[in-house]
Amino acid sequence: MPDIELPITTERLVLRRFEAEDLDRFHGYQSLPETARFLFRNELSRTRSMEVLGRYANFQFTGEGDWVCLAIERKDRPGLQGEIVLKWLEGTGQGEIGWILHPDARGQGIATEAAEAVLDLAFGQLAFHRVDAKLDALNTGSAGICQRLGMRLEAALVDNWHYKGQWATESIYAILDAEWRGRQDSGLNRP
């Protein structure tokens, strides 16, 4: 059973459990239509934000089917910047990664840096074999993050998802543990 040591720190970031003090900022971005645009759900009400935040703060990550959602904070500026999730998928050594950022945290490399740390966790401590990211093909921002992480586009499933009244193409990006280690050895990933 894994025991994830928190917080996880990077050059600029701290990845930690959510806290009650995160509610205002969490609801601030989770209540925006632009945040929910590429999610299977609509924007969150304040009550729903409180419920979700409580689940995020009290996660269990012990085996297949579990997931962990960590708060992203900058070292030099306290306050929630967004979240990053790692799902432990059914099947040996399989994971899925995803992220959501507050609008004022986008475009600064924060999601990429947080994802690098979570991929280090997945392939290092958790010994995952493969991690993927599933996203709407129109989500070019997240596609760019996947590419910067060295993930390859494995599939484009045309009109595979139906949400918010329309069909969407699912893009699946993935990276294997050997590929991740190769990028680290070649210096392509940040320390």
Coordinates of C-alpha atoms in Angstrom, one line a residue:
M1 CA 0.0 0.0 0.0
P2 CA 1.5 3.4 -1.0
D3 CA 2.0 6.1 1.6
I4 CA 2.4 9.4 -0.3
E5 CA 4.5 11.8 1.6
L6 CA 3.1 15.3 1.4
P7 CA 3.7 18.0 0.6
I8 CA 5.5 17.4 -2.7
T9 CA 7.7 20.3 -3.6
T10 CA 9.2 21.4 -6.9
E11 CA 11.4 24.4 -7.9
R12 CA 8.4 26.8 -7.7
L13 CA 5.5 24.8 -6.3
V14 CA 4.1 23.0 -3.3
L15 CA 1.6 20.1 -3.9
R16 CA -0.4 19.4 -0.8
R17 CA -3.7 18.3 0.6
F18 CA -6.6 20.7 0.3
E19 CA -7.6 22.7 3.4
A20 CA -10.8 24.4 4.5
E21 CA -9.0 27.8 3.8
D22 CA -8.9 26.9 0.1
L23 CA -12.7 27.1 -0.3
D24 CA -13.0 30.7 -1.6
R25 CA -10.3 30.4 -4.2
F26 CA -11.4 26.8 -5.1
H27 CA -14.9 28.0 -5.7
G28 CA -13.6 31.0 -7.5
Y29 CA -12.4 29.0 -10.4
Q30 CA -14.7 26.0 -10.1
S31 CA -17.7 28.2 -10.5
L32 CA -16.6 29.6 -13.9
P33 CA -18.1 28.3 -17.1
E34 CA -14.6 28.5 -18.7
T35 CA -13.2 26.1 -16.1
A36 CA -16.1 23.6 -16.7
R37 CA -15.9 23.9 -20.5
F38 CA -13.9 20.7 -20.9
L39 CA -15.3 18.8 -17.9
F40 CA -18.2 16.3 -17.9
R41 CA -20.0 18.5 -15.3
N42 CA -21.1 22.1 -15.1
E43 CA -19.6 24.8 -12.9
L44 CA -19.9 24.2 -9.2
S45 CA -22.2 26.0 -6.8
R46 CA -20.7 27.1 -3.5
T47 CA -22.4 24.2 -1.7
R48 CA -21.1 21.7 -4.2
S49 CA -17.6 23.2 -4.0
M50 CA -17.6 22.6 -0.2
E51 CA -18.6 19.0 -0.7
V52 CA -15.9 18.4 -3.4
L53 CA -13.2 20.1 -1.4
G54 CA -14.1 17.9 1.6
R55 CA -13.6 14.8 -0.5
Y56 CA -10.3 16.1 -1.9
A57 CA -9.0 16.8 1.6
N58 CA -9.8 13.3 2.8
F59 CA -8.6 11.1 0.1
Q60 CA -7.4 7.5 0.5
F61 CA -4.9 6.3 -2.1
T62 CA -4.2 2.7 -1.4
G63 CA -5.0 0.7 -4.6
E64 CA -6.7 0.4 -7.9
G65 CA -9.7 2.6 -8.3
D66 CA -8.4 5.3 -5.9
W67 CA -7.4 8.8 -6.9
V68 CA -5.6 11.7 -5.2
C69 CA -6.3 15.4 -6.0
L70 CA -3.7 17.8 -4.7
A71 CA -3.8 21.5 -4.2
I72 CA -1.2 23.4 -6.2
E73 CA 0.4 26.4 -4.5
R74 CA 3.3 28.6 -5.4
K75 CA 6.2 28.7 -3.0
D76 CA 6.6 32.5 -3.4
R77 CA 2.9 33.3 -3.2
P78 CA 0.6 31.5 -0.8
G79 CA -2.9 30.7 -2.1
L80 CA -4.4 28.0 -4.2
Q81 CA -3.4 28.1 -7.9
G82 CA -5.3 24.9 -9.0
E83 CA -5.3 21.2 -8.6
I84 CA -3.7 18.1 -10.1
V85 CA -5.2 14.6 -10.0
L86 CA -3.7 11.1 -10.3
K87 CA -6.1 8.2 -10.7
W88 CA -5.0 4.7 -10.1
L89 CA -6.8 2.8 -12.9
E90 CA -7.9 -0.8 -12.9
G91 CA -5.2 -3.0 -14.3
T92 CA -1.6 -3.4 -13.2
G93 CA 0.5 -0.2 -13.2
Q94 CA -2.0 2.1 -15.0
G95 CA -2.7 5.7 -14.1
E96 CA -4.4 8.8 -15.4
I97 CA -3.4 12.4 -14.8
G98 CA -5.4 15.7 -15.1
W99 CA -5.2 19.3 -13.9
I100 CA -7.3 22.4 -13.5
L101 CA -5.9 25.9 -12.9
H102 CA -7.3 29.2 -11.7
P103 CA -7.4 31.5 -14.7
D104 CA -4.7 33.8 -13.2
A105 CA -2.3 30.8 -12.9
R106 CA -2.6 29.7 -16.5
G107 CA 0.2 30.2 -19.0
Q108 CA 3.0 30.2 -16.5
G109 CA 4.1 26.5 -16.7
I110 CA 2.5 25.7 -13.4
A111 CA 0.4 22.8 -14.7
T112 CA 3.4 21.3 -16.5
E113 CA 5.6 21.6 -13.4
A114 CA 3.0 20.1 -11.2
A115 CA 2.4 17.3 -13.7
E116 CA 6.1 16.5 -13.8
A117 CA 6.1 16.1 -10.0
V118 CA 3.1 13.8 -10.1
L119 CA 4.6 11.7 -13.0
D120 CA 7.7 11.4 -10.8
L121 CA 5.5 10.1 -8.0
A122 CA 3.6 7.7 -10.4
F123 CA 6.7 6.2 -12.0
G124 CA 9.0 6.4 -9.0
Q125 CA 7.3 5.7 -5.7
L126 CA 4.2 4.0 -7.1
A127 CA 6.1 2.0 -9.9
F128 CA 3.3 2.7 -12.5
H129 CA 4.0 1.4 -16.0
R130 CA 1.8 3.8 -17.9
V131 CA 0.1 7.1 -17.3
D132 CA -2.4 8.7 -19.7
A133 CA -4.4 11.9 -20.0
K134 CA -7.8 11.9 -21.6
L135 CA -9.1 15.2 -22.9
D136 CA -11.4 16.9 -25.4
A137 CA -9.6 17.4 -28.7
L138 CA -10.6 21.0 -28.6
N139 CA -8.7 21.5 -25.3
T140 CA -5.5 22.7 -27.0
G141 CA -4.0 24.1 -23.7
S142 CA -4.0 20.7 -22.1
A143 CA -2.8 19.0 -25.3
G144 CA 0.2 21.4 -25.2
I145 CA 1.0 20.4 -21.6
C146 CA 0.8 16.7 -22.6
Q147 CA 3.3 17.3 -25.4
R148 CA 5.7 19.3 -23.1
L149 CA 5.6 16.3 -20.7
G150 CA 6.7 14.0 -23.5
M151 CA 3.3 12.3 -23.8
R152 CA 2.4 11.0 -27.2
L153 CA -1.0 11.2 -28.8
E154 CA -2.1 7.6 -28.9
A155 CA -5.6 7.9 -30.1
A156 CA -8.3 10.3 -31.3
L157 CA -11.7 8.7 -30.7
V158 CA -14.0 10.7 -32.9
D159 CA -17.3 11.7 -31.3
N160 CA -16.6 9.3 -28.4
W161 CA -17.9 11.6 -25.7
H162 CA -21.3 13.2 -25.5
Y163 CA -21.5 15.9 -22.9
K164 CA -23.1 19.3 -22.6
G165 CA -25.4 18.6 -25.6
Q166 CA -22.8 17.8 -28.1
W167 CA -20.4 15.2 -29.4
A168 CA -16.7 15.5 -28.7
T169 CA -13.6 13.8 -29.9
E170 CA -11.5 12.2 -27.1
S171 CA -7.7 12.6 -27.4
I172 CA -5.7 10.1 -25.4
Y173 CA -2.1 11.1 -24.6
A174 CA 0.2 8.6 -22.7
I175 CA 3.7 8.0 -21.6
L176 CA 5.4 4.8 -20.3
D177 CA 7.8 4.6 -17.3
A178 CA 10.8 3.8 -19.6
E179 CA 10.0 6.9 -21.7
W180 CA 9.7 9.1 -18.6
R181 CA 13.0 7.8 -17.3
G182 CA 14.6 8.3 -20.6
R183 CA 13.5 12.0 -20.7
Q184 CA 15.0 12.4 -17.2
D185 CA 18.2 10.8 -18.1
S186 CA 18.5 13.0 -21.2
G187 CA 17.7 16.1 -19.2
L188 CA 14.5 16.9 -21.0
N189 CA 12.5 17.1 -17.8
R190 CA 13.2 19.7 -15.2
P191 CA 14.9 18.5 -12.0

